[in-house]
Amino acid sequence: MAAVAVARIVPVVSLASVEQAEPLADALIAGGITAVEITLRTPSGVGAIARLADYSALLTVGAGTVVSVAQVDEVIDAGARFVISPGIDEAVVTRCLARGVLPVPGIGTASEVQLADRLGLSAVKVFPAAELGGAGFVRAMRGPFPHMRFLPSGGVTADNVAAYLATPGVFAVSGSWTAPDAAIAAGDWERVAQLAAAATAAIAAPPGK
């Protein structure tokens, strides 16, 4: 969790081609971003993870939208250093732990946080954060689970990222506003670098404890 916690902002990116991976990395690094989640929503996901895994020591690469044990093995073999899922699946979590890679499953209820706790996890993704109540939901979950750390995702924007990161229990946030699909499709890497720089400039407040 350390690399993600240090990054604090994790762009969620879906790439149409593996060739977009390296210019994306250059743009994010130029903007001060140090971690990225490459989703498996496109056929290029695993290949992009593999391309980025050894590209730069300045960028920690993880996999997103991982929903099966087979995908866990695929992305870890490609070089993913953390694995994010939209929901919590015991088999997926167990496989990640067995292979020594951080799983961050999505949760939306206290029962799911309790399951994550029972599986030995100390970090979960809150998804979809905005629909669940945003920072208020995190604060509510922090009461019965004071040791759990949270990664809000879904509805995190440039306007609310600082508020999320100032919420106790939040160790990082993820979202697509720093690397929007339109900019990636257009190859507008300067725009991605600008958005990344604006995001990192907005998070002067210390992370949640």
Coordinates of C-alpha atoms in Angstrom, one line a residue, residues 7-202:
A7 CA 1.1 8.7 -4.8
R8 CA -2.2 9.8 -3.2
I9 CA -3.8 10.3 -6.7
V10 CA -4.1 7.2 -8.9
P11 CA -5.4 7.9 -12.5
V12 CA -7.7 5.3 -13.8
V13 CA -6.9 4.7 -17.4
S14 CA -8.3 2.5 -20.2
L15 CA -6.0 2.4 -23.3
A16 CA -7.1 1.5 -26.8
S17 CA -3.6 0.5 -27.8
V18 CA -0.3 -0.6 -26.1
E19 CA 1.5 2.2 -28.0
Q20 CA -0.3 4.8 -25.8
A21 CA 1.3 3.4 -22.7
E22 CA 4.7 5.1 -22.8
P23 CA 3.6 8.6 -23.7
L24 CA 0.9 8.3 -21.1
A25 CA 3.5 7.5 -18.5
D26 CA 5.7 10.4 -19.6
A27 CA 2.8 12.8 -19.3
L28 CA 1.7 11.6 -15.8
I29 CA 5.3 11.7 -14.5
A30 CA 5.7 15.2 -15.9
G31 CA 2.7 16.2 -13.9
G32 CA 4.0 14.7 -10.7
I33 CA 1.8 11.5 -10.7
T34 CA 3.6 8.4 -9.4
A35 CA 1.0 5.6 -9.7
V36 CA -1.5 4.6 -12.4
E37 CA -4.3 2.0 -12.6
I38 CA -4.5 0.4 -16.1
T39 CA -7.9 -1.2 -16.4
L40 CA -8.8 -4.4 -18.2
R41 CA -11.8 -2.8 -19.9
T42 CA -10.0 -2.9 -23.2
P43 CA -8.0 -5.8 -24.9
S44 CA -4.8 -3.7 -24.5
G45 CA -4.9 -3.6 -20.7
V46 CA -2.6 -6.4 -19.9
G47 CA -0.2 -5.5 -22.7
A48 CA -0.1 -1.9 -21.5
I49 CA 0.7 -3.0 -18.0
A50 CA 3.6 -5.1 -19.3
R51 CA 4.9 -2.2 -21.3
L52 CA 4.8 0.1 -18.3
A53 CA 6.0 -2.3 -15.7
D54 CA 9.7 -1.7 -16.5
Y55 CA 9.4 1.6 -18.3
S56 CA 10.2 4.0 -15.4
A57 CA 11.0 3.6 -11.7
L58 CA 9.0 6.8 -11.2
L59 CA 5.7 5.2 -11.9
T60 CA 4.1 2.4 -10.0
V61 CA 1.7 0.4 -12.3
G62 CA -1.4 -1.4 -11.1
A63 CA -4.3 -3.2 -12.7
G64 CA -7.9 -2.3 -12.5
T65 CA -11.3 -4.0 -13.2
V66 CA -9.8 -7.3 -12.1
V67 CA -12.7 -9.7 -11.4
S68 CA -11.3 -13.2 -11.7
V69 CA -8.4 -15.3 -10.4
A70 CA -7.2 -15.9 -14.0
Q71 CA -6.9 -12.1 -14.4
V72 CA -5.0 -11.8 -11.2
D73 CA -2.3 -14.1 -12.5
E74 CA -2.3 -12.4 -15.9
V75 CA -1.8 -8.9 -14.6
I76 CA 0.8 -9.9 -11.9
D77 CA 2.7 -11.9 -14.5
A78 CA 2.6 -8.7 -16.6
G79 CA 4.1 -6.7 -13.8
A80 CA 1.2 -5.1 -11.9
R81 CA 2.2 -4.1 -8.4
F82 CA -1.3 -3.7 -7.1
V83 CA -4.7 -5.1 -8.1
I84 CA -8.0 -3.1 -7.9
S85 CA -11.4 -4.6 -8.3
P86 CA -14.9 -3.0 -8.5
G87 CA -16.2 -5.4 -5.8
I88 CA -14.9 -7.8 -3.2
D89 CA -14.3 -11.4 -4.3
E90 CA -12.7 -13.7 -1.7
A91 CA -11.0 -15.8 -4.4
V92 CA -9.4 -12.8 -6.1
V93 CA -8.2 -11.4 -2.8
T94 CA -6.8 -14.7 -1.7
R95 CA -4.9 -15.2 -4.9
C96 CA -3.4 -11.7 -4.8
L97 CA -2.2 -12.2 -1.2
A98 CA -0.8 -15.6 -2.1
R99 CA 1.3 -14.0 -4.9
G100 CA 2.4 -11.1 -2.7
V101 CA 0.6 -8.3 -4.5
L102 CA -1.7 -5.7 -2.8
P103 CA -5.4 -6.3 -3.5
V104 CA -7.7 -3.3 -3.2
P105 CA -11.3 -4.6 -3.6
G106 CA -14.3 -2.4 -4.0
I107 CA -16.8 -2.1 -1.1
G108 CA -20.1 -0.4 -0.7
T109 CA -21.4 -1.7 2.6
A110 CA -20.3 -2.3 6.2
S111 CA -20.7 -6.1 5.6
E112 CA -18.1 -5.9 2.7
V113 CA -15.7 -3.9 4.9
Q114 CA -16.1 -6.6 7.5
L115 CA -15.4 -9.3 5.0
A116 CA -12.2 -7.4 3.8
D117 CA -11.2 -7.2 7.5
R118 CA -11.7 -10.9 8.0
L119 CA -9.6 -11.6 4.9
G120 CA -6.7 -9.7 6.5
L121 CA -6.9 -6.5 4.4
S122 CA -6.2 -3.0 5.7
A123 CA -7.2 -1.1 2.6
V124 CA -10.3 -1.1 0.4
K125 CA -11.7 0.9 -2.5
V126 CA -14.9 2.8 -1.9
F127 CA -16.9 2.4 -5.1
P128 CA -18.9 4.2 -6.4
A129 CA -17.8 6.8 -3.9
A130 CA -20.1 9.7 -4.9
E131 CA -23.2 7.6 -5.1
L132 CA -22.4 6.1 -1.7
G133 CA -22.2 9.5 0.0
G134 CA -18.6 10.5 -0.6
A135 CA -16.5 11.6 2.3
G136 CA -19.5 11.1 4.7
F137 CA -19.6 7.4 3.8
V138 CA -15.9 7.1 4.6
R139 CA -16.3 8.8 8.0
A140 CA -19.2 6.5 8.8
M141 CA -17.2 3.4 7.9
R142 CA -14.2 4.7 9.9
G143 CA -16.3 4.4 13.1
P144 CA -16.6 0.6 13.4
F145 CA -13.4 0.0 11.3
P146 CA -10.8 2.6 12.6
H147 CA -7.9 0.6 11.3
M148 CA -9.2 0.4 7.7
R149 CA -7.9 2.7 5.0
F150 CA -10.0 3.8 2.1
L151 CA -9.5 4.6 -1.6
P152 CA -12.5 6.6 -2.9
S153 CA -13.2 6.1 -6.6
G154 CA -16.1 7.1 -8.8
G155 CA -17.1 10.8 -8.8
V156 CA -13.7 12.0 -7.6
T157 CA -12.9 15.2 -9.5
A158 CA -10.5 18.2 -9.5
D159 CA -13.1 20.0 -7.4
N160 CA -13.3 17.5 -4.5
V161 CA -10.0 15.7 -4.6
A162 CA -8.4 17.8 -1.8
A163 CA -11.5 17.3 0.4
Y164 CA -11.4 13.6 0.0
L165 CA -7.7 13.4 0.8
A166 CA -8.2 15.5 3.9
T167 CA -10.8 12.9 5.2
P168 CA -9.4 10.7 8.0
G169 CA -8.9 7.2 6.7
V170 CA -8.4 8.1 3.1
F171 CA -4.9 7.1 1.9
A172 CA -5.4 7.9 -1.8
V173 CA -8.1 8.5 -4.4
S174 CA -8.5 7.3 -7.9
G175 CA -10.3 8.7 -10.9
S176 CA -10.1 9.5 -14.6
W177 CA -10.1 13.3 -14.6
T178 CA -6.3 13.5 -14.7
A179 CA -6.2 11.4 -17.9
P180 CA -9.5 11.7 -19.7
D181 CA -10.4 9.3 -22.5
A182 CA -10.8 12.2 -25.0
A183 CA -7.2 13.5 -24.4
I184 CA -5.8 10.0 -24.6
A185 CA -7.6 9.3 -27.9
A186 CA -6.4 12.5 -29.4
G187 CA -2.8 11.9 -28.2
D188 CA -3.0 15.2 -26.3
W189 CA -0.3 14.3 -23.8
E190 CA 0.4 17.9 -23.0
R191 CA -3.2 18.1 -21.7
V192 CA -2.8 15.0 -19.6
A193 CA 0.4 16.5 -18.1
Q194 CA -1.4 19.7 -17.4
L195 CA -4.3 18.0 -15.6
A196 CA -1.9 15.8 -13.7
A197 CA 0.1 18.8 -12.5
A198 CA -3.1 20.6 -11.5
A199 CA -4.2 17.6 -9.5
T200 CA -0.9 17.2 -7.6
A201 CA -0.9 21.0 -6.9
A202 CA -4.4 20.7 -5.3

